[in-house]
Coordinates of C-alpha atoms and ligand atoms in Angstrom, one line a residue:
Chain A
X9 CA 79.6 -142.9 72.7
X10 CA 76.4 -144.3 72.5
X11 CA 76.8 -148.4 72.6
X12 CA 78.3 -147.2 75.8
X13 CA 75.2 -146.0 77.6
X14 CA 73.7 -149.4 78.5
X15 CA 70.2 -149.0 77.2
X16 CA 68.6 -150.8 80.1
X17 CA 70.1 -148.6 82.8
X18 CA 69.1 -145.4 80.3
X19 CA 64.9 -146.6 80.4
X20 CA 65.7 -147.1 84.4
X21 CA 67.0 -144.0 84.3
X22 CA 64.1 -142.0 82.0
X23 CA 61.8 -143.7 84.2
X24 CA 62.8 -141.4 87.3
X25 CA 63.1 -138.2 85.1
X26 CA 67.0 -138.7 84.1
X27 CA 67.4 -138.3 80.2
X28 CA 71.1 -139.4 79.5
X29 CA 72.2 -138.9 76.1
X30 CA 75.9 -138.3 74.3
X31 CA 77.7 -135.9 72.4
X32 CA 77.4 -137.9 68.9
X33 CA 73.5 -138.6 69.6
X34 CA 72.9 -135.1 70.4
X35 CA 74.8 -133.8 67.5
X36 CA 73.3 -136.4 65.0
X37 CA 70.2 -135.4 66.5
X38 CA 70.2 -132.1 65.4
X39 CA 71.1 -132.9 62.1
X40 CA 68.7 -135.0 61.3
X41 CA 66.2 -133.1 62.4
X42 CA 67.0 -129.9 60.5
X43 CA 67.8 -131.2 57.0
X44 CA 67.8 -128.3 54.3
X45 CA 67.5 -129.3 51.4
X46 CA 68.9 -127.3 48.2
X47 CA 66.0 -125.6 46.3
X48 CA 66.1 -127.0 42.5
X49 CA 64.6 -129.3 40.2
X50 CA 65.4 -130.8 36.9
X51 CA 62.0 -132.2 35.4
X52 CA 58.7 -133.9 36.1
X53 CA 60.1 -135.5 39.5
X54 CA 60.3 -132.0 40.7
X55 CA 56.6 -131.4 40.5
X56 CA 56.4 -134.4 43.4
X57 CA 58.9 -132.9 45.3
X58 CA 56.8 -129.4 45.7
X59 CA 54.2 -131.5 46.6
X60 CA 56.1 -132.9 49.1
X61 CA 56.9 -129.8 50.6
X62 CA 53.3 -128.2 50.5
X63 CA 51.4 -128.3 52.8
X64 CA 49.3 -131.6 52.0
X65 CA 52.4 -134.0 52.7
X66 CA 54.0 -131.6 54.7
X67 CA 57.9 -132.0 54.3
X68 CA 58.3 -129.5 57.7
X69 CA 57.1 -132.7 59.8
X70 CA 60.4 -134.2 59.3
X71 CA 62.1 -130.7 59.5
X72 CA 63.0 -130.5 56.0
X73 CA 60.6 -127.5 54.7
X74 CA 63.7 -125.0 54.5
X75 CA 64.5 -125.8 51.0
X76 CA 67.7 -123.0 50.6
X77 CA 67.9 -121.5 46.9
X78 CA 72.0 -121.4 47.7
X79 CA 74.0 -123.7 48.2
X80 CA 75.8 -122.5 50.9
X81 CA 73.1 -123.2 53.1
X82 CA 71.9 -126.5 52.0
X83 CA 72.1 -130.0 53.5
X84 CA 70.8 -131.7 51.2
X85 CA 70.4 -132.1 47.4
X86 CA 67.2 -134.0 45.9
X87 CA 68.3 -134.7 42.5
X88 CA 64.4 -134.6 41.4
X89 CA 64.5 -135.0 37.3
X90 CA 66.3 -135.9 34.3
X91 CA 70.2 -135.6 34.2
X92 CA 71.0 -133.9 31.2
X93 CA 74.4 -133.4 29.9
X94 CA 74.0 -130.5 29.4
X95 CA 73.2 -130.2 33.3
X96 CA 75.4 -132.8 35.1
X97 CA 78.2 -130.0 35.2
X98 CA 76.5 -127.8 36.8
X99 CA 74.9 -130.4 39.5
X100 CA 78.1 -131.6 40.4
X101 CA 79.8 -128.0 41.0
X102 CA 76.6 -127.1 42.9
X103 CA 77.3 -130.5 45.0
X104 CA 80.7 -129.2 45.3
X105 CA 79.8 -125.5 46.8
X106 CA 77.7 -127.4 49.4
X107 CA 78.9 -127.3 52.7
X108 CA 80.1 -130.1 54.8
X109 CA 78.1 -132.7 56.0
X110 CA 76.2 -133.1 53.1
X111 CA 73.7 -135.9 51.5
X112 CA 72.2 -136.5 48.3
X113 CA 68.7 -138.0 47.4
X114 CA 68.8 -139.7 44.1
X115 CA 65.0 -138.7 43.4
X116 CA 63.3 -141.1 39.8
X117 CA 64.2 -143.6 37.7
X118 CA 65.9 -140.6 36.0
X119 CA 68.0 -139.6 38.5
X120 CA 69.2 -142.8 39.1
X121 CA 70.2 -144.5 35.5
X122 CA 68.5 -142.4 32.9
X123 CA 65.2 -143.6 33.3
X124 CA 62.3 -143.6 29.8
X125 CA 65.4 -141.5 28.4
X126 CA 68.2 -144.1 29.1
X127 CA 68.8 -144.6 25.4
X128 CA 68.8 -141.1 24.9
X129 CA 72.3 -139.5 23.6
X130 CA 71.5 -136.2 25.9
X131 CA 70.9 -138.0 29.0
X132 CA 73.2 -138.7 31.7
X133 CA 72.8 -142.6 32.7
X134 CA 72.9 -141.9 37.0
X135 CA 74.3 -139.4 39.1
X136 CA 75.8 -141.1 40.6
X137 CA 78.3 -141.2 38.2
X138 CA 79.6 -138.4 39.4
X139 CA 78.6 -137.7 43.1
X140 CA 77.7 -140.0 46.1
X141 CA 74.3 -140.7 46.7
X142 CA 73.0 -141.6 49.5
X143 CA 69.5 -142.5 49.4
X144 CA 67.8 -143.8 45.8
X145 CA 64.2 -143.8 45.3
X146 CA 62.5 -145.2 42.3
X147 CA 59.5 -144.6 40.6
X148 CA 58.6 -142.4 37.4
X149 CA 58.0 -140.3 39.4
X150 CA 57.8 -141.6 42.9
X151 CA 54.9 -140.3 44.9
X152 CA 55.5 -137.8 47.2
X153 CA 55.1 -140.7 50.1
X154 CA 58.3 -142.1 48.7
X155 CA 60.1 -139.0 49.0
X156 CA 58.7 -138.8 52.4
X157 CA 60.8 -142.3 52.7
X158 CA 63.7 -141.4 51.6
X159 CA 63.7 -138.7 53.8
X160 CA 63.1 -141.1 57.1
X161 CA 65.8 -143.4 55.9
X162 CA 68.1 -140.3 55.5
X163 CA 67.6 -139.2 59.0
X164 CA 68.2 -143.1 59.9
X165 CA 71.6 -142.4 58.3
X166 CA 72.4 -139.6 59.6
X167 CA 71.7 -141.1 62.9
X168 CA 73.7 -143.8 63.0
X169 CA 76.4 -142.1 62.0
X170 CA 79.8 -142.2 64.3
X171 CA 81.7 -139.0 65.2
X172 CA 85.0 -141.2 65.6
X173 CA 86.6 -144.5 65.0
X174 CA 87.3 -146.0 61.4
X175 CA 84.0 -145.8 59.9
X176 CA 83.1 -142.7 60.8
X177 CA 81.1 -140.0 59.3
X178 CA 82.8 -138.7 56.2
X179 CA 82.8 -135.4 56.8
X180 CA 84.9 -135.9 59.7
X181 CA 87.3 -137.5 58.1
X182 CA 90.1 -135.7 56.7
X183 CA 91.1 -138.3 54.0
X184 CA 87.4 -138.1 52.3
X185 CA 87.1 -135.5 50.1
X186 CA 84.1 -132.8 49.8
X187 CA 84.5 -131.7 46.4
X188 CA 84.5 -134.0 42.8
X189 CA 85.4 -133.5 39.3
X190 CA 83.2 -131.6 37.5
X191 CA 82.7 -133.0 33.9
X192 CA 83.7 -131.3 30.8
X193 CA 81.5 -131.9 27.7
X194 CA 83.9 -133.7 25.2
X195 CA 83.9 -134.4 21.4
X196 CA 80.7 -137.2 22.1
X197 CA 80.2 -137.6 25.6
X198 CA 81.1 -136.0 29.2
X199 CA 84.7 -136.1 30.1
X200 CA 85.0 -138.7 31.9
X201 CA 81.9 -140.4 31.5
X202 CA 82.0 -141.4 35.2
X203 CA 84.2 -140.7 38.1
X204 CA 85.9 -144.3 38.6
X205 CA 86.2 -143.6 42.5
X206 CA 83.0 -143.4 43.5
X207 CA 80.7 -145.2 40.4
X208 CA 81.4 -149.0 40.6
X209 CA 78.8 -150.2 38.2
X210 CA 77.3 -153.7 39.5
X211 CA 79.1 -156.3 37.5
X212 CA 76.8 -158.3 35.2
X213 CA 77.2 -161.9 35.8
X214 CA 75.6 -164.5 33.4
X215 CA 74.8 -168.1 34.3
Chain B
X29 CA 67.9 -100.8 97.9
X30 CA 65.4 -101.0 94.7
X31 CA 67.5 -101.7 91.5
X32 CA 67.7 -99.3 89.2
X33 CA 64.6 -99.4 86.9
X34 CA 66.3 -99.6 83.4
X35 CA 68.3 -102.4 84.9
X36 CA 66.6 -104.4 83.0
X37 CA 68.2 -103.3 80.0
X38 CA 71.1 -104.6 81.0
X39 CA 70.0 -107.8 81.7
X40 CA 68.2 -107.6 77.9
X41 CA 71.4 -106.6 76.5
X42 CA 73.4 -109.4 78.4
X43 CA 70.7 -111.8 77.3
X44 CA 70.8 -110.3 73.9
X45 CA 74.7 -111.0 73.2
X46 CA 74.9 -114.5 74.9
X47 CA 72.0 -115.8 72.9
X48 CA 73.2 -115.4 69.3
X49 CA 77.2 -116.0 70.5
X50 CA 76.7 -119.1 72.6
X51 CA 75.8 -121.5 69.4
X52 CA 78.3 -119.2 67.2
X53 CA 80.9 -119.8 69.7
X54 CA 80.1 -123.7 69.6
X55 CA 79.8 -124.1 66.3
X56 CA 83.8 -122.3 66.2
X57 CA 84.6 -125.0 68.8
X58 CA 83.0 -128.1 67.0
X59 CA 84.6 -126.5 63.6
X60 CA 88.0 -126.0 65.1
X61 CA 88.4 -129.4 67.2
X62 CA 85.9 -131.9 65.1
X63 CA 85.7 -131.3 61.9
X64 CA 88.0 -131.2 59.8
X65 CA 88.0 -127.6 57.3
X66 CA 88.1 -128.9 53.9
X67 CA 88.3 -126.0 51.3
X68 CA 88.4 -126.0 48.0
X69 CA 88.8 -124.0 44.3
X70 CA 85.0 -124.7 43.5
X71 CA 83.5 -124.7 47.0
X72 CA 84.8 -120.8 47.3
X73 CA 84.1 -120.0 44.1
X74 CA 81.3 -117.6 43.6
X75 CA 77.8 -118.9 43.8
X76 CA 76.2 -119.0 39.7
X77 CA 73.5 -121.1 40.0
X78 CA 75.9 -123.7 39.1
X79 CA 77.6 -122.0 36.3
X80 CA 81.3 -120.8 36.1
X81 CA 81.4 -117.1 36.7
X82 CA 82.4 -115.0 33.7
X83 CA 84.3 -111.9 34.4
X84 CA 84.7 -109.3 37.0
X85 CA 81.5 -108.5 39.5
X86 CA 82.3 -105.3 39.0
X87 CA 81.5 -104.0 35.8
X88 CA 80.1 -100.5 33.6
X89 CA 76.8 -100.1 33.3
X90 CA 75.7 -97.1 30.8
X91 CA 73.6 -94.9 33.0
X92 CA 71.9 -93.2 29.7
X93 CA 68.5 -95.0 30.4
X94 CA 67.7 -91.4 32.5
X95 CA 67.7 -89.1 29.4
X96 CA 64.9 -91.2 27.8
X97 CA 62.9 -90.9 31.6
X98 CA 63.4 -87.1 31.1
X99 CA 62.3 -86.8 27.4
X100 CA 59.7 -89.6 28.3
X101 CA 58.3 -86.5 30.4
X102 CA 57.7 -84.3 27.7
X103 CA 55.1 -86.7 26.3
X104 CA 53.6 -87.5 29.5
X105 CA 53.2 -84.0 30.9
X106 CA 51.9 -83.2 27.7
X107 CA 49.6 -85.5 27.5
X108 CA 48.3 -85.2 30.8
X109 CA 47.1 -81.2 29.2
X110 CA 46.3 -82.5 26.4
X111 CA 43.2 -84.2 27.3
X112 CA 41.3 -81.8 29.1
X113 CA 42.4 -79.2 27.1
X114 CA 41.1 -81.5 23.7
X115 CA 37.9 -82.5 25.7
X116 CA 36.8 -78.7 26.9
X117 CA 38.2 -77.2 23.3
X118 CA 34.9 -75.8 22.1
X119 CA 34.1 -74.5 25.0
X120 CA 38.0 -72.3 25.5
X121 CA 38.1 -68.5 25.0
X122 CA 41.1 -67.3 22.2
X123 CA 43.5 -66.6 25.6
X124 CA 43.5 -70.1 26.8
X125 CA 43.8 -71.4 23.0
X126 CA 46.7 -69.7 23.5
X127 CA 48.3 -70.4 26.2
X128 CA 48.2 -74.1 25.8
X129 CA 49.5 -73.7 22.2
X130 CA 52.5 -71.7 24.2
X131 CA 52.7 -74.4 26.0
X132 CA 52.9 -77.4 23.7
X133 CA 55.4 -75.2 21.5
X134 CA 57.8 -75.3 24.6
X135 CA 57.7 -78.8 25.4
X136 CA 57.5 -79.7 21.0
X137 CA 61.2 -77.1 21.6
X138 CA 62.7 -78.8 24.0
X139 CA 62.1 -82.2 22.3
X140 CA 63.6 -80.6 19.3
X141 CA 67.0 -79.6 21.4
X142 CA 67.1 -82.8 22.9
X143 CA 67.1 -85.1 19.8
X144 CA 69.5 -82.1 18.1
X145 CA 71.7 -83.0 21.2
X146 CA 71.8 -86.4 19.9
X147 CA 69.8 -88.0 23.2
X148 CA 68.0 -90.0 21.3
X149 CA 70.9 -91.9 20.2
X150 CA 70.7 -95.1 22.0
X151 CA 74.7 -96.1 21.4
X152 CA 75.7 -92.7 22.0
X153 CA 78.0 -92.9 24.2
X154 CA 79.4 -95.8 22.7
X155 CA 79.9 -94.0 19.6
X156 CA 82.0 -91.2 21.9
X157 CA 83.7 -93.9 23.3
X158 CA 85.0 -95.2 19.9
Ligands
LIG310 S1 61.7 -140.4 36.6 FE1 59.9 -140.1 35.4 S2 58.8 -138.5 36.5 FE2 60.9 -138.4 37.2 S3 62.0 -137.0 35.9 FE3 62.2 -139.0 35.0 S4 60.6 -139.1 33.5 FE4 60.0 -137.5 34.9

């Protein structure tokens, strides 16, 4: 594993023409470097991402530019827009019909807690509600630089993360699971309004 | 001994088979030793866009639409004599007069039996159906 190689020996070692690597930094590597990200988008925030992608940012620097239209194929999902209700069924069963290891990119104030529409009654309040996410970017709607972020601090996740040991990568681990509930629209609300295991709202304290 | 000068075929075909089945094959490995398979009722469930599938994929579609392409003919053909036939009229002698008017009474005939045959039923063959 990697905090094995010692890093000083490794430059000594580069230095002579010897490139010494291991298996979880050639395999996290590769991931990082080929992200796919799943080819939808809800709203406005959308609009940045195709910016994002064309040519004048230029997602395919970072490896990202094959956005998938299935799900099958996909990597990634940029939840780019407003989470409607109506929607957040369908987001989470497309989460769920992602393959293993996958990410999520909590894309506008929308995405992340309902943004202008928070008071709205259609309006889911956050995704994450009812999937993981893994990198939030705010902003209404965050500039395509942003994205660009987010997408560098992804591939620093995915990079640091372990193929063994306790914490290691989640899809690796047999325990964590790969697929959520999917919400059912009830009499006034989605059913359950959150999934409890994975959406621990920040307690508000009050001096 | 000079090799054989298709030999290189072989060497393409080699190449060929290794290339695509070396990653397959350690992608299988990875799968089977690393990473733990983890299935599921909605991760194999057919791919809607996000939306539960209703029904069976493979379903009845009514194959009428061809009648109307055939009786769509009539009109076009006909209309494709029409015009030079309208634009040069002055100019016809009595036997070509004629002829087109044998004409257009075949096609107008054949438009007659088809709608008599009921084609231009849209539900038709619900109706039979029924
Ligand atoms: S965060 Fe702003 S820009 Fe993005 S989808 Fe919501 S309203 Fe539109």
């Amino acid at each position: 594993m990697s905090d094995q190689i010692d890093e000083g020996l490794r430059s000594e070692l580069q230095k002579r023409g010897v490139w010494v690597t291991s298996t979880q930094e050639l395999y996290n590597w590769g991931r990082k470097n080929s992200i796919w990200p799943l080819q939808f988008g809800l709203a406005c925030c959308a609009i940045e991402m195709i910016a994002t992608a064309a040519s004048r940012y230029d997602l395919a620097r970072f490896g990202g530019e094959v956005f998938r239209p299935s799900p099958r194929q996909a990597d990634l999902m940029i939840v780019a827009g407003t989470v409607t209700k109506k929607m957040a069924p369908q987001i989470v069963r497309l989460y769920n019909q992602m393959p293993d290891p996958k990410y999520v990119i909590s894309m506008g104030a929308c995405a992340i807690s309902g943004g202008p529409f928070k008071q709205g009654y259609n309006v889911l309040k956050g995704i994450d509600r009812y999937i993981p996410v893994d990198v939030y970017i705010p902003g209404c709607p965050p500039r395509p630089e942003a994205l660009l972020h987010a997408f560098m601090e992804l591939q620093r996740k995915i990079d640091g993360q372990k193929l063994t040991g306790q914490d290691k990568a989640s899809h690796l681990d047999r325990e964590q699971p790969s697929e959520f509930p999917v919400p059912a629209f009830g009499a006034h609300d989605l059913e359950p309004p959150s999934n409890p295991n994975i959406f621990r709202p920040p307690a508000i304290e009050r001096a | 001994m000079t090799p054989d000068p298709y030999f290189f075929l072989v060497i393409f075909a080699g190449v060929a088979l290794v290339f695509p089945l070396l990653p397959l094959g350690l992608a299988w490995i990875w799968r089977r030793f690393l990473q733990p398979p983890k299935p599921g009722p909605q991760k194999n469930a057919t791919y809607e866009c996000g939306v539960e599938s209703i029904g069976e994929a493979q379903v009845q579609f009514q194959s009428q639409y061809y009648l109307y392409c055939i009786i769509f003919l009539v009109f076009d053909v006909e209309a494709v004599f029409l015009v030079p036939f309208a634009v040069a009229f002055t100019g016809l002698p009595f036997g070509a007069f004629i002829a087109i008017l044998v004409f257009l009474l075949l096609l107008l005939e054949g438009l007659v039996w088809a709608w008599s045959k009921g084609c231009l039923d849209w539900a038709r063959m619900r109706e039979r159906a029924r």
